[in-house]
Each structure stands twice: as structure tokens, then as C-alpha cells.
Short mmCIF file of C-alpha atoms in Angstrom, two decimals:
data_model
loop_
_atom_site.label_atom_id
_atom_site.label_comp_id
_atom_site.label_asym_id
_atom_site.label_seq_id
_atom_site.Cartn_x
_atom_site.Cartn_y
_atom_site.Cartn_z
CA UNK A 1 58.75 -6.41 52.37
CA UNK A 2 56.63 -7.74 49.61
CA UNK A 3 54.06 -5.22 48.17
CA UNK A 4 50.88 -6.44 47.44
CA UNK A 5 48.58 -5.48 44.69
CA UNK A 6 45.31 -5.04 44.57
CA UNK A 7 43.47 -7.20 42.03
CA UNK A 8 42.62 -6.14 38.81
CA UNK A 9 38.82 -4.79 38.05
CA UNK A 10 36.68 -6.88 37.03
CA UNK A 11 34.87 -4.89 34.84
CA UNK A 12 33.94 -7.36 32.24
CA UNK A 13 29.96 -7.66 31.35
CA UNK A 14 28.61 -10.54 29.47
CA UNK A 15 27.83 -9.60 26.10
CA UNK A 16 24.33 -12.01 26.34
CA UNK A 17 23.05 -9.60 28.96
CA UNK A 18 22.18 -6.06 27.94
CA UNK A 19 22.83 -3.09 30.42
CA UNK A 20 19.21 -2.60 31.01
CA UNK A 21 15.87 -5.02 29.73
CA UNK A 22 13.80 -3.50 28.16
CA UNK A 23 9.91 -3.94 27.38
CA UNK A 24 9.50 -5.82 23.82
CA UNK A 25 6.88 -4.33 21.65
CA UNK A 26 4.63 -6.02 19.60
CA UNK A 27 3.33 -4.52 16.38
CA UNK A 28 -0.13 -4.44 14.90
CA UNK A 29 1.19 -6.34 12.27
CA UNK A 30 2.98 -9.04 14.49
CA UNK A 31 0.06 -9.34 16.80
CA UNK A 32 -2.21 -10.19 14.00
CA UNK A 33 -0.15 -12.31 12.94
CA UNK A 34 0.55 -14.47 16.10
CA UNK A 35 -3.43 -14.36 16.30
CA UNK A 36 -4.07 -15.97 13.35
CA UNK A 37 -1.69 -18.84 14.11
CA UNK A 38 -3.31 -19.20 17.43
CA UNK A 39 -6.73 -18.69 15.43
CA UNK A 40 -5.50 -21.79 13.14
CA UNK A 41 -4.03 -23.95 16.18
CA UNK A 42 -6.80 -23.95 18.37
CA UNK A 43 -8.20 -27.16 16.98
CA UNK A 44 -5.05 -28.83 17.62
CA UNK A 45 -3.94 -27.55 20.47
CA UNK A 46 -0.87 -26.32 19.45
CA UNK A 47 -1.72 -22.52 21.09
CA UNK A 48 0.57 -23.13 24.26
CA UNK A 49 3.73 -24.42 21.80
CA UNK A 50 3.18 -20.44 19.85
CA UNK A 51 3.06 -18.91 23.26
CA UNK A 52 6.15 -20.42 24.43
CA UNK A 53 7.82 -20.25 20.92
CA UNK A 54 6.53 -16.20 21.32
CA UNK A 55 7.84 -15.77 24.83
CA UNK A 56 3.59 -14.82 25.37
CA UNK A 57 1.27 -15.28 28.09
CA UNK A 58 -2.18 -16.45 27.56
CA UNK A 59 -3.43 -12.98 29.16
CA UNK A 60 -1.44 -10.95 26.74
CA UNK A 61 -3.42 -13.25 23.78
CA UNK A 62 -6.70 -12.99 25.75
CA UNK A 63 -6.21 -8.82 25.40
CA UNK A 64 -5.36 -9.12 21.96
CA UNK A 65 -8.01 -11.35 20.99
CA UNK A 66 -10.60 -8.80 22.25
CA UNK A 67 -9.41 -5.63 20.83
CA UNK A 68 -9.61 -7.43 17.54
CA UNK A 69 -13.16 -8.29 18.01
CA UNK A 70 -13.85 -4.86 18.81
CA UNK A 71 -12.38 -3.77 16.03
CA UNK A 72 -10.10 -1.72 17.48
CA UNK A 73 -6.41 -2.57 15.16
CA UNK A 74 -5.46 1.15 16.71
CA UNK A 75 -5.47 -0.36 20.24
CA UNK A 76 -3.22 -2.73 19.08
CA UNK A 77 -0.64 -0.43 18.88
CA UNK A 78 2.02 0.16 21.50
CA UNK A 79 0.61 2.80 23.73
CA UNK A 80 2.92 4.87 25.75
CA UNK A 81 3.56 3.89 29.52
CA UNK A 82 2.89 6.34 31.81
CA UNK A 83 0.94 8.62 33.06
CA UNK A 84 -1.36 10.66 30.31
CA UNK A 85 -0.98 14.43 29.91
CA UNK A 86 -4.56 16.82 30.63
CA UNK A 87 -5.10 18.49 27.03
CA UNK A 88 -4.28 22.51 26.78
CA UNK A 89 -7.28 24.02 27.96
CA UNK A 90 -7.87 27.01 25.12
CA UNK A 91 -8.46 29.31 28.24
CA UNK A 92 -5.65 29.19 30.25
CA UNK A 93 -3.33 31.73 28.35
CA UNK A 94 -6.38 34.23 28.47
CA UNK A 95 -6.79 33.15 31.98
CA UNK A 96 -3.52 33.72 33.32
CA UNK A 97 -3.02 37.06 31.11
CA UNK A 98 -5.83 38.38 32.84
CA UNK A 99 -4.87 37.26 36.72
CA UNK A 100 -1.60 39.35 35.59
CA UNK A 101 -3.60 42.46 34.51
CA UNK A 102 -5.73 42.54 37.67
CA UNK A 103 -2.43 42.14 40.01
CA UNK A 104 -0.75 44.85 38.27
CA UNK A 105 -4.13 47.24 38.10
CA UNK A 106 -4.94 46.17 42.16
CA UNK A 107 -1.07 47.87 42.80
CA UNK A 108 -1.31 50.71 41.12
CA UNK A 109 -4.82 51.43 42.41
CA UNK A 110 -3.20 50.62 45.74
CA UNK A 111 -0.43 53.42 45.14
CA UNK A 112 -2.86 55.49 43.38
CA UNK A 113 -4.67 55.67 46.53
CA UNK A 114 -1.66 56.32 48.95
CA UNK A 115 -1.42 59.51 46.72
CA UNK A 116 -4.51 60.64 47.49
CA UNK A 117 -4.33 60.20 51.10
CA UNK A 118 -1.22 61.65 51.23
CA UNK A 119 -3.01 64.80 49.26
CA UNK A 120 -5.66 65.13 51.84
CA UNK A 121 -2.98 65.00 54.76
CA UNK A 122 -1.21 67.66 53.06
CA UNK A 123 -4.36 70.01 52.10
CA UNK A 124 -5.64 69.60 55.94
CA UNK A 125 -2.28 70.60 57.01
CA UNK A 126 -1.85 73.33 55.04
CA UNK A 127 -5.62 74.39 55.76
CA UNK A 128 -6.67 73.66 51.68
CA UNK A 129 -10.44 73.24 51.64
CA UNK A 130 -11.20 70.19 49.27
CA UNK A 131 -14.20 69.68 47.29
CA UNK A 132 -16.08 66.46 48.97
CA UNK A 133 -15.22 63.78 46.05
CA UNK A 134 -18.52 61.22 44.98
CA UNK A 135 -16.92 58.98 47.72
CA UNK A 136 -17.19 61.02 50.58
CA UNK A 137 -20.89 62.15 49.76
#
């Protein structure tokens, strides 16, 4: 009886695809840049032949074009995706340092308080007269 194998893997990628895309980034520099050809090639027309020679929407270019004119260059820059982190509020260590204090003083006034009722028992048992403490008054 013949024995068949199994076929070999095929484990081969392309080498013109990478494992994963990933997001191009502009910089300030290049932005400003592609602007000013756009800027220069509006009178011609030749803006669509820069977008499709810069892989570019016009939306991208529309963005671009008016953080420039609001002076903004820093909002040029890539930004990071995501969602943004709160800022350290100043008074959350002294916060939570405190919330720890109070639990820890709460059970040992809690205990602290067993022991006297415990004392009381014992002293009425035993026939003790107490003093009447501010409490009790």
C-alpha cells in the first residue's frame, strides 16, 4: 500500500506585503512641504496629480491647510491615537493616604470599644461600681 504524504506547508509570505500595515505619518516638515506644492499648483490644477503622487486625500489637505492658517505647526505633528490619559490630580496621594488612616483609626476605635464593653460586663459581674464616664451623663 502506497503511503501518502501530506503536502508541504506553504508557509511562504510575499516579501511586497508586510505582516501588518501600518498608519504612515506625515511630518511637520513633509506636510509643509506637500502644502506648498499644492499652494503653487492650484492655478494649474495640478493639486489632484500631488495627491495621487502622495497617496493623499483632499480631506487630509483640507485639515492641513487649516491648522496652518491657524498657526498651529504643533498640530501638525503626529498626535498619538487613542484614547487621552486624565492628568495626576495633586490630591489623590493625600486623598487616598487619608481614606487609609480613617479605615485603620474606625478599627481600632471599633476594638477599642469592644474592650470597654467587655470591661463593664466584667465590673457588673463582679459587682465593681464604675464611675459614670462623660458618655453616660
Amino acid at each position: 500500500m502506497p503511503v501518502i504524504l501530506p503536502p508541504p506547508p506553504t508557509d511562504v509570505t510575499s516579501p511586497e506585503l508586510s505582516e501588518r500595515p501600518s498608519r504612515r505619518n506625515f511630518t511637520v516638515k513633509d506636510k509643509l512641504r506637500i502644502l506648498a506644492q499644492t499652494d503653487a499648483a492650484a492655478n494649474t490644477g495640478g493639486i489632484t496629480a500631488i495627491l495621487r503622487r502622495e497617496g493623499l486625500y483632499s480631506s487630509a489637505l483640507t485639515d492641513w491647510r487649516r491648522q496652518r492658517d491657524a498657526g498651529a505647526f504643533g498640530a501638525l505633528a503626529p498626535q498619538k491615537r487613542g484614547r487621552k490619559t486624565e492628568p495626576a490630580n495633586p490630591l489623590a496621594a493625600e486623598l487616598a493616604t487619608l481614606q487609609r488612616d480613617n479605615l485603620r483609626l474606625s478599627r481600632r476605635l471599633a476594638r477599642a470599644e469592644a474592650i470597654i464593653e467587655v470591661q463593664k460586663k466584667i465590673a457588673a459581674l463582679l459587682g465593681i461600681p464604675l464611675d459614670p464616664s462623660d458618655d453616660e451623663t
